[in-house]
Amino acid sequence: QPEGWARQKLVTLSRAKLATGMLRWQSYNLHASLTNLPGKAENVVAKRLFKNILGYMGDKSLPATQILIQDLVQQCLGIPCLIDEVYCQIMKQMTKNPYKASVMKGWEILTVCLECLKPAAVHKYLQFWLRENAGSYLERLETLMYQTIYSPDRKVIPSVEEVKGIIKGHSGKDLKFITKPLPYVRPKYVPPNWRDVIESEDGEEEIFSEGDLEEGKNMQISENPVLFNANMKKERTPNRRKIEWQPVETPQKMMYDTKR
C-alpha cells in the first residue's frame, strides 16, 4: 500500500505526498522496493536496479547505458522475485513523466524486459497499463509479453548487439502469426463420387455389371428427396376425369309458374 511504502522512509516533509507519488515518475532514488520482497538483500538489489533505470532513461547521469540493461536482466534472471519489481519500477517512471526523451528510453527498456523477463503476478496490471498507455506500441508489446510468458525461461543475458536489435524491433520470438493473421478461407466440401465410395472391406474395388451400375444410379436418385420428387412428378401424372354436365329433367309439378 502507498501509506506503508511511505512510512518506510525515515525522514520526509510530507508522507501523504510521498504516498501519492509511489507510482509516479521521480528523479531521485527509491527508499524502498515497490513490491513485497522476501528479505533485505533483495530490497537492496531492487533499489540498485532502480538506479539503472534512472541512468538508462536519462533521469540520472550514468555511463554505459547498454551495460545497465544487461546488469538489470542478469540480476532478475538470478533473483526471479525482482522481475515484477522491475516492471513496476519501469511503469512508475513512465507515468506522469514530463520528458519525452525519457519516456522513449522507457519504452526501449520495457521492450528488452518483455523479450527476456517473464512477468508473474504483475502481468494483469502490466497488460492493463499497456492498453492505457502503449498506443501504437500495444500490439507488439502485448504480443511479446504473452510470447515470453508461454516460452521457456531464459537462461542467458542478451549481448549488447542483441539489446540493440531488440530496441530496433527485432525479436527472437515468432510474432508474425499473431500480429499478421492469415485471412479466413471458408472450407469447401467436395462430396466423393459414388463409384469411389463403393469398395469392399479389404480395400479392393468390387466388380459390378452394367445393370448393377444402372440400379445404383436409380437408388442414388431415389435417396435424394429432390430428385426423387422430381422423378415422381414426371412418372405420376394424375389422370384427370372429364366431367360432363347433363341436363336434369325436372317434373312439371315442381316448376314454378311465373304467370300466376
PDB file of N, CA, C and O in Angstrom, residues 37 53 81 197 209 218 232 235 242 248:
ATOM      1  N   LEU A  37       9.180  -7.937  -1.075  1.00  0.00           N
ATOM      2  CA  LEU A  37      10.290  -8.843  -1.357  1.00  0.00           C
ATOM      3  C   LEU A  37      10.607  -9.675  -0.119  1.00  0.00           C
ATOM      4  O   LEU A  37      10.356  -9.241   1.011  1.00  0.00           O
ATOM      5  N   ILE A  53      17.642   1.995 -14.066  1.00  0.00           N
ATOM      6  CA  ILE A  53      16.534   2.525 -14.868  1.00  0.00           C
ATOM      7  C   ILE A  53      16.649   4.043 -14.995  1.00  0.00           C
ATOM      8  O   ILE A  53      16.457   4.617 -16.082  1.00  0.00           O
ATOM      9  N   CYS A  81      12.236 -13.077  -8.133  1.00  0.00           N
ATOM     10  CA  CYS A  81      11.252 -12.228  -7.451  1.00  0.00           C
ATOM     11  C   CYS A  81      11.433 -10.752  -7.779  1.00  0.00           C
ATOM     12  O   CYS A  81      10.543  -9.936  -7.495  1.00  0.00           O
ATOM     13  N   VAL A 197     -16.932 -44.570 -53.428  1.00  0.00           N
ATOM     14  CA  VAL A 197     -17.413 -44.956 -52.101  1.00  0.00           C
ATOM     15  C   VAL A 197     -17.657 -46.451 -52.016  1.00  0.00           C
ATOM     16  O   VAL A 197     -17.420 -47.078 -50.970  1.00  0.00           O
ATOM     17  N   SER A 209     -21.700 -55.257 -62.694  1.00  0.00           N
ATOM     18  CA  SER A 209     -22.134 -55.290 -64.093  1.00  0.00           C
ATOM     19  C   SER A 209     -22.798 -53.963 -64.438  1.00  0.00           C
ATOM     20  O   SER A 209     -23.066 -53.133 -63.577  1.00  0.00           O
ATOM     21  N   ASN A 218     -30.169 -45.421 -60.014  1.00  0.00           N
ATOM     22  CA  ASN A 218     -31.577 -45.236 -59.635  1.00  0.00           C
ATOM     23  C   ASN A 218     -31.734 -45.170 -58.117  1.00  0.00           C
ATOM     24  O   ASN A 218     -32.528 -44.396 -57.586  1.00  0.00           O
ATOM     25  N   MET A 232     -40.824 -38.541 -59.429  1.00  0.00           N
ATOM     26  CA  MET A 232     -42.201 -38.953 -59.210  1.00  0.00           C
ATOM     27  C   MET A 232     -43.179 -38.029 -59.910  1.00  0.00           C
ATOM     28  O   MET A 232     -44.234 -38.444 -60.376  1.00  0.00           O
ATOM     29  N   GLU A 235     -43.247 -39.266 -63.439  1.00  0.00           N
ATOM     30  CA  GLU A 235     -43.877 -40.553 -63.671  1.00  0.00           C
ATOM     31  C   GLU A 235     -45.351 -40.544 -63.294  1.00  0.00           C
ATOM     32  O   GLU A 235     -46.190 -41.098 -63.988  1.00  0.00           O
ATOM     33  N   LYS A 242     -62.835 -36.210 -67.017  1.00  0.00           N
ATOM     34  CA  LYS A 242     -63.631 -35.176 -67.668  1.00  0.00           C
ATOM     35  C   LYS A 242     -65.067 -35.251 -67.156  1.00  0.00           C
ATOM     36  O   LYS A 242     -65.736 -36.256 -67.301  1.00  0.00           O
ATOM     37  N   VAL A 248     -80.827 -32.046 -66.227  1.00  0.00           N
ATOM     38  CA  VAL A 248     -81.663 -32.906 -65.374  1.00  0.00           C
ATOM     39  C   VAL A 248     -83.129 -32.582 -65.661  1.00  0.00           C
ATOM     40  O   VAL A 248     -83.529 -31.411 -65.670  1.00  0.00           O
TER      41      VAL A 248
END
